[in-house]
């Protein structure tokens, strides 16, 4: 019996590149060099086109217009009069795989190994879209649903289904699938508002947002290549290892060469279902099958039972099998239908609140894992092809519980265990009681001895901890004193020595050449002596202030004072120093701004900040003093127009260990103690100092002070 009939063309049994349905109820068969139209109603085959210089990859016939894709990147459009138009798709060797003429008159083309999708409108204007961000993830299929929406299928690592959104002009994901499954969709079909996908990993159904696998690719190690529904709602599924009809999303009918297929492999784009007729394209030609043909009943199978471990035949009679819980049997089924190798069997185990179905080829194991009770077993057979299930072979399976697993045995186990435990614990408790009495007296004496020794140890430990804490404090003080001493020696030996050397040198020159010098030259020498003296005084003053702060010998006498008058005074004191560079100090501080701090200490802070600004200001520069305040705090910001500092230099400004001193714009030198004093004096008065600077943009020092006592 042959279920499929070969459709004979002049190309013989050549490879079918595509098989498509036309809009005039015929089927288009594309071989490598020719396109044929097959009419089922007339039983005729007509050649529509033959190529002489290329291989035909795909063909469609719509509205009496033939569309052909070939392997030289061309689209051929042939109208009913035979007039042909050739469109070059790509110049770089990207091969087209299939096309879709949509309901709006557009042509959609997809390609092998490319994610690009080409749309050609009625005026032959090209529009290109990407199916995926990965250029190598090409769509598996492009199709149009009943609403005129365009869909493409792809990969789970991107999206297995995307819809074209005309508003944003791009394909957007409908269902992303699962990265773990690594799905590659080869064909898709929309049926009763659900999507079905033929993939390399099995047959999947998308209902709403739920993706379910209906059939695994483990069936004959198949990669499913084509998918269609017939008029009865059955799914026809093509693969590289056979052809299948799936009924009710569950039951499988298999077809191969024994059923008349030219080959068991169903090619991509090579499956058409027209009502109850099925057309399949294979490497050896195209075939036709009428699914409405009455199926033949498969003969009822014989059943043989064998022991699981020994393989011996299992004795049973009256269609009743008795085994114990935990045992299993091997069921072998045999059908008299020939050939038996094309058979599939179904085992159904039906019990109270239990139902299990299982398909197998010739034998299967059952029984193990079932709870004690009575089950009805049904075994039926079905031959591959257009055959029905046989009548079921039925028998009863009685699974008896083991006596040692019954509830009475379990109760006995528990009672025996409790009795043994009680007897053992009673004997042990007598011995333990006697031993405890001996131990209690010994422990009592030892405990009193240990308690006394612990009191002595705790007292000694307390003294040691106190001494250790005192030593730690002394050690920290010693470290601070040593650091202070090292810094003092460094300043005295180097920074304090240099001004005196300069002062002595200039004064000796003045004494030796006094009579030979004119008044301007004498005035210049005196000016240098004055500068050296002023620098030395500033250094000594900072040195003493810093040393006193390190030894905590500075008392803070806070009071309310006007911040504007403080900076006016310090600006006047430093006016001569600023005049040497023609630097202007612009005090824009609020005249009524009052802060609460030690005025003497803040005078030292203001003087050092302004000296630092003058030091790094360029010739004819400006220094801006601005004020700010809020509810509890007020302060000033001093901004110069100097060369600025890097972030690394700013981070080292207030660190004694990391101190790096740079020279001013007139090569003025310093110890770096001035800014350290500013920070310590400001924080000692409850304030804060911040620095903002960037290379080439000058520096801004901001000092914030409280406006009233903290307890007010």
mmCIF file with all atom_site columns, N, CA and C in Angstrom, residues 54 125 183 425-426 451 482 587:
data_model
loop_
_atom_site.group_PDB
_atom_site.id
_atom_site.type_symbol
_atom_site.label_atom_id
_atom_site.label_alt_id
_atom_site.label_comp_id
_atom_site.label_asym_id
_atom_site.label_entity_id
_atom_site.label_seq_id
_atom_site.pdbx_PDB_ins_code
_atom_site.Cartn_x
_atom_site.Cartn_y
_atom_site.Cartn_z
_atom_site.occupancy
_atom_site.B_iso_or_equiv
_atom_site.pdbx_formal_charge
_atom_site.auth_seq_id
_atom_site.auth_comp_id
_atom_site.auth_asym_id
_atom_site.auth_atom_id
_atom_site.pdbx_PDB_model_num
ATOM 1  N N  . UNK A 1 54  ? 21.418 29.832 -14.200 1.00 0.00 ? 54  UNK A N  1
ATOM 2  C CA . UNK A 1 54  ? 21.408 29.913 -12.739 1.00 0.00 ? 54  UNK A CA 1
ATOM 3  C C  . UNK A 1 54  ? 20.543 28.807 -12.159 1.00 0.00 ? 54  UNK A C  1
ATOM 4  N N  . UNK A 1 125 ? 10.980 50.219 -5.024  1.00 0.00 ? 125 UNK A N  1
ATOM 5  C CA . UNK A 1 125 ? 11.855 50.935 -4.094  1.00 0.00 ? 125 UNK A CA 1
ATOM 6  C C  . UNK A 1 125 ? 12.269 49.992 -2.975  1.00 0.00 ? 125 UNK A C  1
ATOM 7  N N  . UNK A 1 183 ? 17.065 27.403 20.513  1.00 0.00 ? 183 UNK A N  1
ATOM 8  C CA . UNK A 1 183 ? 16.130 27.100 19.437  1.00 0.00 ? 183 UNK A CA 1
ATOM 9  C C  . UNK A 1 183 ? 16.556 27.785 18.143  1.00 0.00 ? 183 UNK A C  1
ATOM 10 N N  . UNK A 1 425 ? 18.118 3.087  78.275  1.00 0.00 ? 425 UNK A N  1
ATOM 11 C CA . UNK A 1 425 ? 18.308 4.365  78.950  1.00 0.00 ? 425 UNK A CA 1
ATOM 12 C C  . UNK A 1 425 ? 18.187 4.220  80.473  1.00 0.00 ? 425 UNK A C  1
ATOM 13 N N  . UNK A 1 426 ? 17.328 3.277  80.933  1.00 0.00 ? 426 UNK A N  1
ATOM 14 C CA . UNK A 1 426 ? 17.178 3.087  82.378  1.00 0.00 ? 426 UNK A CA 1
ATOM 15 C C  . UNK A 1 426 ? 18.466 2.543  82.996  1.00 0.00 ? 426 UNK A C  1
ATOM 16 N N  . UNK A 1 451 ? 37.476 29.181 91.013  1.00 0.00 ? 451 UNK A N  1
ATOM 17 C CA . UNK A 1 451 ? 36.880 30.504 91.198  1.00 0.00 ? 451 UNK A CA 1
ATOM 18 C C  . UNK A 1 451 ? 37.851 31.451 91.875  1.00 0.00 ? 451 UNK A C  1
ATOM 19 N N  . UNK A 1 482 ? 57.960 62.898 68.304  1.00 0.00 ? 482 UNK A N  1
ATOM 20 C CA . UNK A 1 482 ? 59.089 62.619 67.428  1.00 0.00 ? 482 UNK A CA 1
ATOM 21 C C  . UNK A 1 482 ? 58.887 63.229 66.047  1.00 0.00 ? 482 UNK A C  1
ATOM 22 N N  . UNK A 1 587 ? 38.331 92.845 48.696  1.00 0.00 ? 587 UNK A N  1
ATOM 23 C CA . UNK A 1 587 ? 37.562 92.274 49.816  1.00 0.00 ? 587 UNK A CA 1
ATOM 24 C C  . UNK A 1 587 ? 36.074 92.587 49.612  1.00 0.00 ? 587 UNK A C  1
#
